[in-house]
Short mmCIF file of C-alpha atoms in Angstrom, two decimals:
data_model
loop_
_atom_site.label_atom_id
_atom_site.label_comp_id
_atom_site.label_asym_id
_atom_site.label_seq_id
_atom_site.Cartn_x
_atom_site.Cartn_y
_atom_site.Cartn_z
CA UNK A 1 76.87 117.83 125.61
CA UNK A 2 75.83 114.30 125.40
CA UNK A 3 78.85 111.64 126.03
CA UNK A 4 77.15 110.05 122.51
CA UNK A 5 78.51 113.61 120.69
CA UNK A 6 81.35 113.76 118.67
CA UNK A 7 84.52 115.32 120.63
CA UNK A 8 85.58 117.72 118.14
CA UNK A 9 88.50 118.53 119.65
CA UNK A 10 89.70 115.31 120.85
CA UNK A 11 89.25 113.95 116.89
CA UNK A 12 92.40 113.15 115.66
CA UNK A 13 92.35 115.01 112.21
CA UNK A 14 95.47 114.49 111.00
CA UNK A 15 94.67 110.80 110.89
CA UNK A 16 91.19 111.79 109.22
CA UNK A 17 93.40 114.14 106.80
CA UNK A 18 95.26 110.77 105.77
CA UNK A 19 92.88 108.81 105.09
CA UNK A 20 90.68 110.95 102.96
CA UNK A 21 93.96 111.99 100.96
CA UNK A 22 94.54 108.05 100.52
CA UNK A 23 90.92 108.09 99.03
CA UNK A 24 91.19 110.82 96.43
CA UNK A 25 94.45 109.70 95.17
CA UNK A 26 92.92 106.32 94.94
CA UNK A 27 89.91 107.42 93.10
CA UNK A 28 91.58 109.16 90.36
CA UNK A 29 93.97 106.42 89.83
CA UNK A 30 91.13 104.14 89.71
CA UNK A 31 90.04 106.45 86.75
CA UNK A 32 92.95 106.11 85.21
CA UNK A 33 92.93 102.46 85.64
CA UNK A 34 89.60 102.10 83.20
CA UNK A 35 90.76 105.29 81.02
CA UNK A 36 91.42 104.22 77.78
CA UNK A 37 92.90 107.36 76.05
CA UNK A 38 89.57 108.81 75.33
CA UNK A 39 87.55 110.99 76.65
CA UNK A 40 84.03 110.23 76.29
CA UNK A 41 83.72 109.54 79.38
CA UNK A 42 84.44 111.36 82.82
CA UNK A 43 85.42 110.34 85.74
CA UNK A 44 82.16 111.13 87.26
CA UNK A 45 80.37 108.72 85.06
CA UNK A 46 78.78 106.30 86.76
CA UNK A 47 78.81 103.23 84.30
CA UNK A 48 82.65 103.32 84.60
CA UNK A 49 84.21 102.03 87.92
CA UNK A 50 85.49 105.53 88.76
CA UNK A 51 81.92 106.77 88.74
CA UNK A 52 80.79 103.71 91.22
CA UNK A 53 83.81 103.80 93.37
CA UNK A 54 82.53 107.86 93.82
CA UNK A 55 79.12 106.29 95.19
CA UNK A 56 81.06 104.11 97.66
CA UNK A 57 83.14 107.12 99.05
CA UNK A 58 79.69 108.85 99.41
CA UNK A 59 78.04 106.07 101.13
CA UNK A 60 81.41 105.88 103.49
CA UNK A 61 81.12 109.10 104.55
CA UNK A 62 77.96 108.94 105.66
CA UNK A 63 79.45 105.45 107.64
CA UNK A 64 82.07 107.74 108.97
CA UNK A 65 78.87 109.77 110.01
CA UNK A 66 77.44 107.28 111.64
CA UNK A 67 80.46 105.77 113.94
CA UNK A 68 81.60 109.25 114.72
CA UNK A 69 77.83 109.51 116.87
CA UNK A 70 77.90 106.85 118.15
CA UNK A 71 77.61 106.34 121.64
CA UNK A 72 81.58 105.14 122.31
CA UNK A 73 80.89 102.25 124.22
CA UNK A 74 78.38 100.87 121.43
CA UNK A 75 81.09 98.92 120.06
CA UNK A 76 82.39 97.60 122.98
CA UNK A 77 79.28 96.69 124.70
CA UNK A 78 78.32 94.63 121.25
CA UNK A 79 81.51 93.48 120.41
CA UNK A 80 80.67 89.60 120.58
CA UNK A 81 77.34 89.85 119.44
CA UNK A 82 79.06 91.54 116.24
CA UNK A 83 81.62 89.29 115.80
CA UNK A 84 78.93 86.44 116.05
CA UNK A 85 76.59 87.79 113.43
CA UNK A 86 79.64 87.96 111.09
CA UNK A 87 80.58 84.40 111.98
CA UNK A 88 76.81 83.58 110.98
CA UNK A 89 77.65 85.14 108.07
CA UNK A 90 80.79 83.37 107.08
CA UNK A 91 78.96 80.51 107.40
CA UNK A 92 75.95 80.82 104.92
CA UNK A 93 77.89 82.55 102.40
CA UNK A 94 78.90 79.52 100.68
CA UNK A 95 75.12 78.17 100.51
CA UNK A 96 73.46 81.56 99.74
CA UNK A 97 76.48 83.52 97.81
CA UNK A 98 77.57 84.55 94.93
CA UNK A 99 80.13 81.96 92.74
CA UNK A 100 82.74 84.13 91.00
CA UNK A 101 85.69 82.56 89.68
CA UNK A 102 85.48 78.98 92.33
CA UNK A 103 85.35 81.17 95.12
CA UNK A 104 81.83 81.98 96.99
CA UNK A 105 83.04 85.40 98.50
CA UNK A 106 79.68 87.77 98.59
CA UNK A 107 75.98 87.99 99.81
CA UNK A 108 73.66 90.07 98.54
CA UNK A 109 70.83 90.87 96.86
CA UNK A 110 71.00 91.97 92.75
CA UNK A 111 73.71 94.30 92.39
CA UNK A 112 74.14 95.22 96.16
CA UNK A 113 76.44 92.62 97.50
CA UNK A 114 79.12 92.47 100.24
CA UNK A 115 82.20 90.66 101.37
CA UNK A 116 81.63 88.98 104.63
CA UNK A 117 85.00 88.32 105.07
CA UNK A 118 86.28 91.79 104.41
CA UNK A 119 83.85 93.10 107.15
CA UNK A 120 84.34 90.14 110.06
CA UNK A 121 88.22 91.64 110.39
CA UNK A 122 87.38 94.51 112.35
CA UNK A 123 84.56 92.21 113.91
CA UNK A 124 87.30 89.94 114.86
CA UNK A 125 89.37 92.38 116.42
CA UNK A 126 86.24 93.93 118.60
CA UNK A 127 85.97 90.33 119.95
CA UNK A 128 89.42 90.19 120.55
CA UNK A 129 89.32 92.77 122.26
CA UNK A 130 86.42 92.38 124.57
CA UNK A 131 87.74 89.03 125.97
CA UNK A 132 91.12 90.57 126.32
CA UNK A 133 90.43 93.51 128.32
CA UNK A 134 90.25 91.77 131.49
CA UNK A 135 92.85 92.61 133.92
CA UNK A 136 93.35 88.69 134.61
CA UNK A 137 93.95 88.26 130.95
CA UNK A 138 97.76 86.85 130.28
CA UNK A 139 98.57 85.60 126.99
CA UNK A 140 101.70 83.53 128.58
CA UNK A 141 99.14 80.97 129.74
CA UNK A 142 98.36 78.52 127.91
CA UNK A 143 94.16 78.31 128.15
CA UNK A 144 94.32 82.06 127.69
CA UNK A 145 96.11 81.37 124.17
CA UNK A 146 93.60 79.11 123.59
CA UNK A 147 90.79 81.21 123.93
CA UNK A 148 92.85 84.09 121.90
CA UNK A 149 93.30 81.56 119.15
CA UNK A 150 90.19 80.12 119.17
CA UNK A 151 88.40 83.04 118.13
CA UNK A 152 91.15 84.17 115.80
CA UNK A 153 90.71 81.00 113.65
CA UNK A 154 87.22 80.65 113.58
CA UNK A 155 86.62 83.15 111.15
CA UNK A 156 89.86 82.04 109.27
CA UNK A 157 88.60 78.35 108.85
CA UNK A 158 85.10 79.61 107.46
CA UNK A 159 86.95 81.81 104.96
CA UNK A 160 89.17 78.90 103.72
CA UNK A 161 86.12 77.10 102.66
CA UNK A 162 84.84 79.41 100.30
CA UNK A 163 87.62 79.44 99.51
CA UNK A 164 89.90 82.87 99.68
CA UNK A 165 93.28 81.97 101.12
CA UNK A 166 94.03 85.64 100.95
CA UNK A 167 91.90 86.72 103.22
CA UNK A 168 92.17 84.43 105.32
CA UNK A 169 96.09 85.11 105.85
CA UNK A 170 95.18 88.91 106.78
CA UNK A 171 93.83 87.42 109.95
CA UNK A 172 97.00 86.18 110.99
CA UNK A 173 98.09 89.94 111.45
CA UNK A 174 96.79 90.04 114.30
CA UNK A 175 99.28 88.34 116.32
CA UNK A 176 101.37 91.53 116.29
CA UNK A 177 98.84 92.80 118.57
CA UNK A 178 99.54 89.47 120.46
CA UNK A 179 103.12 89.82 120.16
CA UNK A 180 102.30 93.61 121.95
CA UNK A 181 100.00 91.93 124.62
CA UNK A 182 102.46 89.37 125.89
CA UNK A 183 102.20 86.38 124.03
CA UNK A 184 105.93 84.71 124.47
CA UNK A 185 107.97 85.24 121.70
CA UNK A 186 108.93 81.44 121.22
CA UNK A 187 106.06 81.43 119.35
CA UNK A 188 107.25 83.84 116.66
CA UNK A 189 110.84 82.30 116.76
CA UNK A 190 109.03 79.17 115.65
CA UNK A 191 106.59 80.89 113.21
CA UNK A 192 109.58 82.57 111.55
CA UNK A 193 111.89 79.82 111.42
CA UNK A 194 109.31 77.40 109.98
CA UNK A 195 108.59 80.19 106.94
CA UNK A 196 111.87 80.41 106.52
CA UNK A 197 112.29 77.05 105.92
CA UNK A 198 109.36 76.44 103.83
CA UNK A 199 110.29 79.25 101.66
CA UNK A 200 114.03 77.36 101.47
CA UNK A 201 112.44 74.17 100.26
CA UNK A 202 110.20 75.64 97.61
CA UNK A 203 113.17 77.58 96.50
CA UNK A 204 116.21 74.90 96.08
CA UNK A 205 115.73 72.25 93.91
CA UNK A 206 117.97 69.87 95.75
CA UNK A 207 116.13 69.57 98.80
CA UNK A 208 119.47 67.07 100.22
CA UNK A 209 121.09 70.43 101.05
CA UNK A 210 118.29 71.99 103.16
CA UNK A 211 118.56 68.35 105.32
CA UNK A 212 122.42 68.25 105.46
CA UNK A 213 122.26 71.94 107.05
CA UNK A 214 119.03 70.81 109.56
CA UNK A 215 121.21 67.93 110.47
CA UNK A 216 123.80 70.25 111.11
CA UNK A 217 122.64 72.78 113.12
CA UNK A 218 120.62 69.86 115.30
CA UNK A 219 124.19 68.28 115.69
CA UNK A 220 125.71 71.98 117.12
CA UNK A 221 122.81 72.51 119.56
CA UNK A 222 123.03 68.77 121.07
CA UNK A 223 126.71 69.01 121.38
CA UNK A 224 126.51 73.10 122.96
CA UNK A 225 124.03 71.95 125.62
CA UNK A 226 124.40 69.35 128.21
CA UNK A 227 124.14 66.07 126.74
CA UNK A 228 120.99 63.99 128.32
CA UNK A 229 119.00 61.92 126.58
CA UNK A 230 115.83 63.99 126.72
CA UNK A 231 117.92 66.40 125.10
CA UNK A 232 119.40 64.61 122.17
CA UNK A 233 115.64 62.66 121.55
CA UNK A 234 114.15 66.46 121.68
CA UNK A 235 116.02 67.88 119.30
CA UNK A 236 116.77 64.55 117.11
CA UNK A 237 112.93 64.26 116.88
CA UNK A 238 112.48 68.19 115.81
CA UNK A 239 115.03 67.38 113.18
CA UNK A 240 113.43 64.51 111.65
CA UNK A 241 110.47 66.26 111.52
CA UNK A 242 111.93 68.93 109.75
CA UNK A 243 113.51 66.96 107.30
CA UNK A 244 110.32 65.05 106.39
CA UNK A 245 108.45 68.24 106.23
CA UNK A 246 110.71 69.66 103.46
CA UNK A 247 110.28 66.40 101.22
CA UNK A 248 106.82 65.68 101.87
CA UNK A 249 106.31 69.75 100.91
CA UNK A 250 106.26 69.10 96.98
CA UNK A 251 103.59 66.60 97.55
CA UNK A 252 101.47 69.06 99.17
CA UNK A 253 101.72 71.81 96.76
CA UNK A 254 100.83 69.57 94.17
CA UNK A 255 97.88 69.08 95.97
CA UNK A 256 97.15 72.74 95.72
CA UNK A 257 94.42 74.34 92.83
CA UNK A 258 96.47 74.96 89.59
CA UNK A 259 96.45 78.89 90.14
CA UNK A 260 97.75 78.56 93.48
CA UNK A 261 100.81 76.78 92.50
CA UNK A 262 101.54 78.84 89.30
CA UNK A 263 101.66 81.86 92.16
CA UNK A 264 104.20 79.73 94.14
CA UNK A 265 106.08 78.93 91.06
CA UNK A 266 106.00 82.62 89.69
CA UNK A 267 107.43 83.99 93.19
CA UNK A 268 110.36 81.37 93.14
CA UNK A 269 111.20 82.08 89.11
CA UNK A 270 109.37 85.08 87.58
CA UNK A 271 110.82 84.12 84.16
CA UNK A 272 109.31 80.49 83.96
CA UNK A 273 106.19 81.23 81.81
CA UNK A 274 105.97 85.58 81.34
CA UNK A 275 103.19 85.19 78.35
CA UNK A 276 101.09 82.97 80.99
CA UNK A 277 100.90 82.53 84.26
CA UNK A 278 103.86 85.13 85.39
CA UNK A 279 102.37 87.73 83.14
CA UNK A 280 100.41 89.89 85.64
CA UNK A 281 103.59 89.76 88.22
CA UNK A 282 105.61 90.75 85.00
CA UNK A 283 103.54 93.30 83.24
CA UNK A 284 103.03 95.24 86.88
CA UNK A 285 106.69 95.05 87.12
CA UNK A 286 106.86 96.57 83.37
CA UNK A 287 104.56 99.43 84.41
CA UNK A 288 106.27 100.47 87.98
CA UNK A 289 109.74 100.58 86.09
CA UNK A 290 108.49 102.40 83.01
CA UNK A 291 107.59 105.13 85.25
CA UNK A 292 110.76 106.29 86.29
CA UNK A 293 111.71 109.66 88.39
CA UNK A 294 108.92 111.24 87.87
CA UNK A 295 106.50 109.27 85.43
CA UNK A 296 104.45 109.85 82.47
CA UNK A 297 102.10 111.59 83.69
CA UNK A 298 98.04 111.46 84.70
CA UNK A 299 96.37 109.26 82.00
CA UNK A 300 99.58 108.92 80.27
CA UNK A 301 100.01 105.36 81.21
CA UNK A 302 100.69 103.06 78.36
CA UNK A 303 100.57 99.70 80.29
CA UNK A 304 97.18 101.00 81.52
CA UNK A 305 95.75 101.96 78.48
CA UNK A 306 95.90 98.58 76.59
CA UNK A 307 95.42 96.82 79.21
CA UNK A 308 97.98 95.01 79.74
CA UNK A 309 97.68 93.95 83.71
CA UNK A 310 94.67 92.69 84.50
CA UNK A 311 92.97 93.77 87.66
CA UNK A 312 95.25 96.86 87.55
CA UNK A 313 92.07 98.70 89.56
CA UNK A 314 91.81 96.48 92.42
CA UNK A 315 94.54 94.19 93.86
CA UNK A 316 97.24 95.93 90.82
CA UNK A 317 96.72 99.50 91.70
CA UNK A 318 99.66 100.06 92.64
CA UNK A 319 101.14 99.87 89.27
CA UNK A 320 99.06 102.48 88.18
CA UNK A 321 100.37 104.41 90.15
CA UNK A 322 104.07 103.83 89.52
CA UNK A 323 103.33 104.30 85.94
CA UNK A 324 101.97 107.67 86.16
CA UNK A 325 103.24 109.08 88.58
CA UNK A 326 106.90 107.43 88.87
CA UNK A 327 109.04 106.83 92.12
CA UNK A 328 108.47 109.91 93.72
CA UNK A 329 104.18 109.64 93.21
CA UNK A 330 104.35 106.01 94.53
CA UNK A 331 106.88 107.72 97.85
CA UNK A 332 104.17 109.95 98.28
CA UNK A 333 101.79 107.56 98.94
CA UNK A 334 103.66 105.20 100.86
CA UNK A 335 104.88 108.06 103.18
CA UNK A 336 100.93 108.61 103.80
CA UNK A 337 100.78 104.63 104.55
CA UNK A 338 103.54 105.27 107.08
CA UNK A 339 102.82 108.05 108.49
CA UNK A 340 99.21 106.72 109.19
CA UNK A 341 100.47 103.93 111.00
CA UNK A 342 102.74 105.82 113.20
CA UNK A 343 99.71 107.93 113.77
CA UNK A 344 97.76 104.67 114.73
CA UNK A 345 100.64 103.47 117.09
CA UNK A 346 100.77 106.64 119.00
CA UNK A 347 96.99 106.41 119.15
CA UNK A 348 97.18 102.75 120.33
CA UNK A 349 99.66 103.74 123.17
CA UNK A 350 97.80 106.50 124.37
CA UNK A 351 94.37 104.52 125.16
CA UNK A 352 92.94 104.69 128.94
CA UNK A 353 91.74 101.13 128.49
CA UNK A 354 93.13 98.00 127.23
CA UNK A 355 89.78 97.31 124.79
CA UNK A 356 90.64 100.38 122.81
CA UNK A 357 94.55 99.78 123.28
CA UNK A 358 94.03 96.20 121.64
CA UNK A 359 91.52 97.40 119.42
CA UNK A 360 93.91 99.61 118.29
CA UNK A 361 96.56 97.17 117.28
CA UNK A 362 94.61 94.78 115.60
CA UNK A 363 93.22 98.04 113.15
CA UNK A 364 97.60 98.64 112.88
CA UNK A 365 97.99 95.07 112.26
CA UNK A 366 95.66 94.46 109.26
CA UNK A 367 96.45 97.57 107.50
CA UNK A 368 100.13 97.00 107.77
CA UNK A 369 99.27 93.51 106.72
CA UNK A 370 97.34 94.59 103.41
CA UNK A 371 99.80 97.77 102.44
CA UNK A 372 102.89 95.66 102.66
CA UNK A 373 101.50 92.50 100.56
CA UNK A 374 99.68 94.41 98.44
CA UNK A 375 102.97 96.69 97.42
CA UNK A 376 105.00 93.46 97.28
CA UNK A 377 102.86 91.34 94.81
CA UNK A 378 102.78 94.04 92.47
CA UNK A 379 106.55 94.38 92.57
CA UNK A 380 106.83 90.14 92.35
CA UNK A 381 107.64 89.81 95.82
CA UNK A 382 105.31 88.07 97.13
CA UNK A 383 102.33 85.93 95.48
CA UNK A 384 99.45 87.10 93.68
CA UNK A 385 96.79 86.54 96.75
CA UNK A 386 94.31 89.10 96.23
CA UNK A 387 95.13 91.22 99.05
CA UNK A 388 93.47 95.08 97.89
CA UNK A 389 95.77 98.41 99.11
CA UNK A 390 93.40 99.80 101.57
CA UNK A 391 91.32 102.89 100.86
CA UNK A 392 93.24 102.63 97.10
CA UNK A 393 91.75 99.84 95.58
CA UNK A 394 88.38 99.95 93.67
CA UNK A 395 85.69 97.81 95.77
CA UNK A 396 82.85 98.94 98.22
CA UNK A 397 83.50 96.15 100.21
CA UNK A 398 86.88 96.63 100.70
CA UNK A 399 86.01 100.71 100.61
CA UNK A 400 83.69 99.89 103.92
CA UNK A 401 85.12 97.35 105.77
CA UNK A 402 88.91 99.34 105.46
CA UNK A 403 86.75 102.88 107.12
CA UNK A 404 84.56 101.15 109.04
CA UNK A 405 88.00 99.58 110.88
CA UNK A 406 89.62 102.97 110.91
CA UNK A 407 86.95 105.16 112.45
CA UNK A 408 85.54 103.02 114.74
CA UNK A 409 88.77 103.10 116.04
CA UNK A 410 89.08 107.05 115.64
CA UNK A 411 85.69 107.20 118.09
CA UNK A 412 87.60 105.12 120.48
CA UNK A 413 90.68 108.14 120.57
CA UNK A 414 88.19 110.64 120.30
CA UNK A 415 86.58 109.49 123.61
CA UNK A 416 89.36 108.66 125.87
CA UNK A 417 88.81 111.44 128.23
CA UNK A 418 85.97 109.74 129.04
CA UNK A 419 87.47 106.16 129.97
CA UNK A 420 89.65 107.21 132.47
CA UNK A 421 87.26 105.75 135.03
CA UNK A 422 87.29 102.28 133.45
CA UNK A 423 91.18 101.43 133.47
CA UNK A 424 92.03 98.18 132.27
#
């Protein structure tokens, strides 16, 4: 047998079993997103989205297909050049795309189009982890963050422009594979603490408060320390900082595209406007609850039918869901979410190189990522960012790019026998 063949026995197909179970329920929820309490027309019809979303499970099987024979270092020998032609990508899309609603998001040609953006994630974390692989690799130093970074962001700053903040936020995911490789956890002290206080400020309305307790807790950690005058500058000049961060935040939220801050706005006080801009955060909210125990059945959906959440078959799926099939239907398919990514950790820990190990992560990372702000905008949460639930939501972009992600890694488990030569 070839070392390009598929290792049957080596697939993990409990993982497969997951995913494919993820994309059936998905599919006939996606059905009964469009359904409309008539039945003229099947779920197999293909001028309905159910019907199309069948021709992109098709076409990612044969994907699947594809990856699975693959030679198993294809990936990794043309993981830059990949992640380069995506970057290309990224960068004509907003002089050659399609506009939908501000945002240039797709190429294509007619009806075929894809999301660039949507693909260049697993492109970014193939180029991730080709220059992290080597053994001389340490994220505690600083050029090697640098070089980490830098080809994090690129693809984040291209994205911005067109502009999807969304997507562009999913790449940030990735530094829980950086948190795994040894990047120093300062870093996420600092990240955590400064959303923290960001999400203070937007949330009181007497920002004096917020300062008082900075000044406070600035005043403890001068006085606890040894007093020096490097010391009290330091932390006096952090403090100040943080102070005119908080007022100077309003200002820059104003700044922000209307829809953007009516998300902000809707996160912090769901009740402000419900018949405008909080009514897709409350309507979802509506249909989970509704549902109950159990739920009112398949196609039984109310909120559904009259259509009262818009987008309910991409980014609000999830409410479809809750709807029909209640809190135990929407357990169901978060225990399949988790017990995929405890599959993928287990996978990830059991790699003979540090390419696939990495790889690995970054796939955990950006489905985590999607499945728990996805779930938490449809429950009000979080804001409405047009994050899709992977292999749920209706889209052959996000359909592709979400299997493409998954299998290549799969290949990479499948083949691990053979990489014990090539320890990283």
């Amino acid at each position: 047998m070839r070392e390009s063949d598929i290792h049957i026995n080596r697939v993990d197909w409990i993982t497969v079993s997951i995913y494919f179970a993820l994309v059936m329920i998905g599919w006939f929820n996606i059905y009964a997103a469009v359904y409309d309490g008539q039945a003229e027309k099947s779920i197999f019809d293909f001028s309905i989205n159910s019907g199309k979303q069948l021709v992109w499970i098709g076409t990612a099987i044969m994907l699947i297909t594809v990856i699975m024979v693959a030679d198993p270092r294809f990936f990794e020998n043309l993981s830059l050049f990949i992640y380069l032609a995506f970057v290309l990508l990224l960068v004509v899309t907003p002089f050659v795309g399609k506009e939908v609603n501000g945002q240039i998001l797709s190429v294509g040609f007619g009806d075929f189009r894809i999301q660039p953006g949507e693909f260049a994630k697993f492109a970014t974390g193939l180029a991730l982890a080709k220059v992290m692989e080597r053994p001389t690799f340490d994220l505690s130093k600083k050029n090697y963050q640098a070089i980490a970074f830098g080809i994090l962001l690129v693809p984040v700053i291209l994205i911005l422009l067109q502009p999807d903040t969304g997507t562009a936020m999913v790449y940030f995911a990735m530094l829980l594979m950086f948190y795994r490789e040894g990047l120093p956890s300062i870093y996420y002290i600092l990240g955590f603490g400064f959303v923290g206080i960001t999400l203070l400020a937007l949330g009181i309305e007497n920002n004096l408060y917020l300062a008082g307790a900075i000044v406070a807790v600035v005043l403890i950690l001068i006085f606890l320390g040894k007093r020096t005058w490097q010391r009290i500058l330091a932390f006096s000049l952090i403090g100040v900082g943080l102070i005119a961060f908080i007022y100077s935040l309003d200002f820059v939220v104003s700044k922000l595209p209307e829809h953007q801050q009516n998300r902000i706005m809707v996160l912090f006080n769901p009740d402000i406007d419900p018949l405008g801009v909080g009514w897709n955060v409350t309507q979802s909210k509506i249909a989970i609850g509704s549902g109950g125990l159990f739920g009112k059945g398949y196609l039984e959906g109310t909120q559904t039918k009259f259509d009262f959440v818009p987008e309910q078959h991409t980014d609000f799926i999830f409410c479809t869901l809750g709807e029909e099939f209640g809190w135990i239907g929407s357990l169901v398919v978060i225990g399949l979410f988790v017990g995929l990514l405890y599959r993928l950790v287990m996978m990830a820990e059991r790699q003979k190189t540090r390419f696939s190990r990495i790889y690995g992560y970054c796939v955990i990372s950006i489905l985590f990522f999607h499945f728990m702000i996805n779930i938490a905008m449809t429950i009000g949460l979080f804001p409405v960012v047009g994050i899709p639930l992977p292999f749920f939501s209706y889209g052959g972009s996000s359909l592709w790019s979400f299997t493409v992600l998954l299998f290549i890694f799969i290949k990479m488990d499948s083949s691990r026998a053979t990489q014990l030569g090539r320890l990283g």
